[in-house]
Short mmCIF file of C-alpha atoms in Angstrom, two decimals:
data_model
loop_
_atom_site.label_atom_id
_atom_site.label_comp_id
_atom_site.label_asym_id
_atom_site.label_seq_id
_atom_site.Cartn_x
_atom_site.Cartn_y
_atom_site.Cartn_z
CA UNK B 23 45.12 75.62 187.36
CA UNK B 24 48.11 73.68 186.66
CA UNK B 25 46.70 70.86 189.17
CA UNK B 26 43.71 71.05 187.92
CA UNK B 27 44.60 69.73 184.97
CA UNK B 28 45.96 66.31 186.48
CA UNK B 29 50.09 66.56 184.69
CA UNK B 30 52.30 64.21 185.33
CA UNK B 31 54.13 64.94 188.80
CA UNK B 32 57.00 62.72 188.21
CA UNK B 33 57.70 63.93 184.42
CA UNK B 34 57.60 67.51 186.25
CA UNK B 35 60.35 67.37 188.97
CA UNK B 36 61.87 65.07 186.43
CA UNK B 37 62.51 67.51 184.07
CA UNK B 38 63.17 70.61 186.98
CA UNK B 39 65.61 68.99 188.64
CA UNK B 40 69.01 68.61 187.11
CA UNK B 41 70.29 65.05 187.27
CA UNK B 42 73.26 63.63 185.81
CA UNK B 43 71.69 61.91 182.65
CA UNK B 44 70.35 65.27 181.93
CA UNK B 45 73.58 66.75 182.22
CA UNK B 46 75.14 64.15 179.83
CA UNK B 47 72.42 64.45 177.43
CA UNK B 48 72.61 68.17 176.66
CA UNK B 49 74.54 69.90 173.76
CA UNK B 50 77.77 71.62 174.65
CA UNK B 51 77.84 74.99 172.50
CA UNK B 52 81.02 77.35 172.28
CA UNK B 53 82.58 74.78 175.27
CA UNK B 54 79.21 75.95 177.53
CA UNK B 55 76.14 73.50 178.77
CA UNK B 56 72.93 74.57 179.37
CA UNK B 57 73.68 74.50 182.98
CA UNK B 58 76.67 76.17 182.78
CA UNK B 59 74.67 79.15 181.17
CA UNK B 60 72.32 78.88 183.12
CA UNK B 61 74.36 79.44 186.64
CA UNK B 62 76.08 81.74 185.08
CA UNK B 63 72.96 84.31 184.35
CA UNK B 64 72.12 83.77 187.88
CA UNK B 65 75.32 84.39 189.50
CA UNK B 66 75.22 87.68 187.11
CA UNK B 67 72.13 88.69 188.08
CA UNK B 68 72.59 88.19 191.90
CA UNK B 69 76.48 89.19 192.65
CA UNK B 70 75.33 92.70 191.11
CA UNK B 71 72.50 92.84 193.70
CA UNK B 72 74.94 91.81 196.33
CA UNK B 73 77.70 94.20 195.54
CA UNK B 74 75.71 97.06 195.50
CA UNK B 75 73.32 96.32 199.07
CA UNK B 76 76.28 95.65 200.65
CA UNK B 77 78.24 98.63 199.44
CA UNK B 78 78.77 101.47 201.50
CA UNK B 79 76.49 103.81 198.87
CA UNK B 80 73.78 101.96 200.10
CA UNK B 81 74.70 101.92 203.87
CA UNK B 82 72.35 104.28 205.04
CA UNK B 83 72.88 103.93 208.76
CA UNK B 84 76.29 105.81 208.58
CA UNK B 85 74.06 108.99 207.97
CA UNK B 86 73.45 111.48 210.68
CA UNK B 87 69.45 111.91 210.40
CA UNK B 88 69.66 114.94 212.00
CA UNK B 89 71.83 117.16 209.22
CA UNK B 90 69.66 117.42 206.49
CA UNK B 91 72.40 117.86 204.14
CA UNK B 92 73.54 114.25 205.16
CA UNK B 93 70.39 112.86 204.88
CA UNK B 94 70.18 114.56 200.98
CA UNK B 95 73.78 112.94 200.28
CA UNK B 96 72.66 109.40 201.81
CA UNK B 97 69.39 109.81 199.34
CA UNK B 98 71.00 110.85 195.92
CA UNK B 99 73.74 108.08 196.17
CA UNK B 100 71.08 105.44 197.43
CA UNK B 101 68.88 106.19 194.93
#
C-alpha cells in the first residue's frame, strides 16, 4: 500500500539511512544522540538473546535422549 501511494523514494532512504549531516543535526541529550540510543537498545536487546542461545542451559545436545530424567533436566532449564 505504501507504493501505491507514489512517496517520495529518495526522501525515504534519505531519512532511513544515517548520514553524517543527520548525525550533526540531531540533539545531544544527557551526553547521548539519537543514534547512540538507538544502538544501544539494539545491542541490549540482541547480546541478551546471544548470551542465553549460546549458553550451556540452552545446549540441548549435551543431553542423553535416552534417560528420561536427562531429558526432564535439559527441558526445565531450556524452558
Amino acid at each position: 500500500e505504501v507504493a501505491l501511494s507514489n512517496p517520495n523514494w529518495l526522501g525515504i532512504f534519505k531519512g532511513t539511512i544515517p548520514s553524517i549531516d543527520t548525525v550533526k543535526e540531531t540533539p545531544v541529550v544527557n551526553g547521548m544522540s539519537p543514534l547512540t540510543g538507538s544502538l544501544g537498545i539494539i545491542g541490549a536487546t540482541v547480546m541478551p538473546h546471544n548470551l542465553f542461545l549460546h549458553s550451556a542451559i540452552s545446549q540441548t545436545r549435551k543431553v542423553d535422549h535416552n534417560d528420561e530424567d536427562d531429558v526432564e533436566r535439559g527441558v526445565k532449564f531450556a524452558a
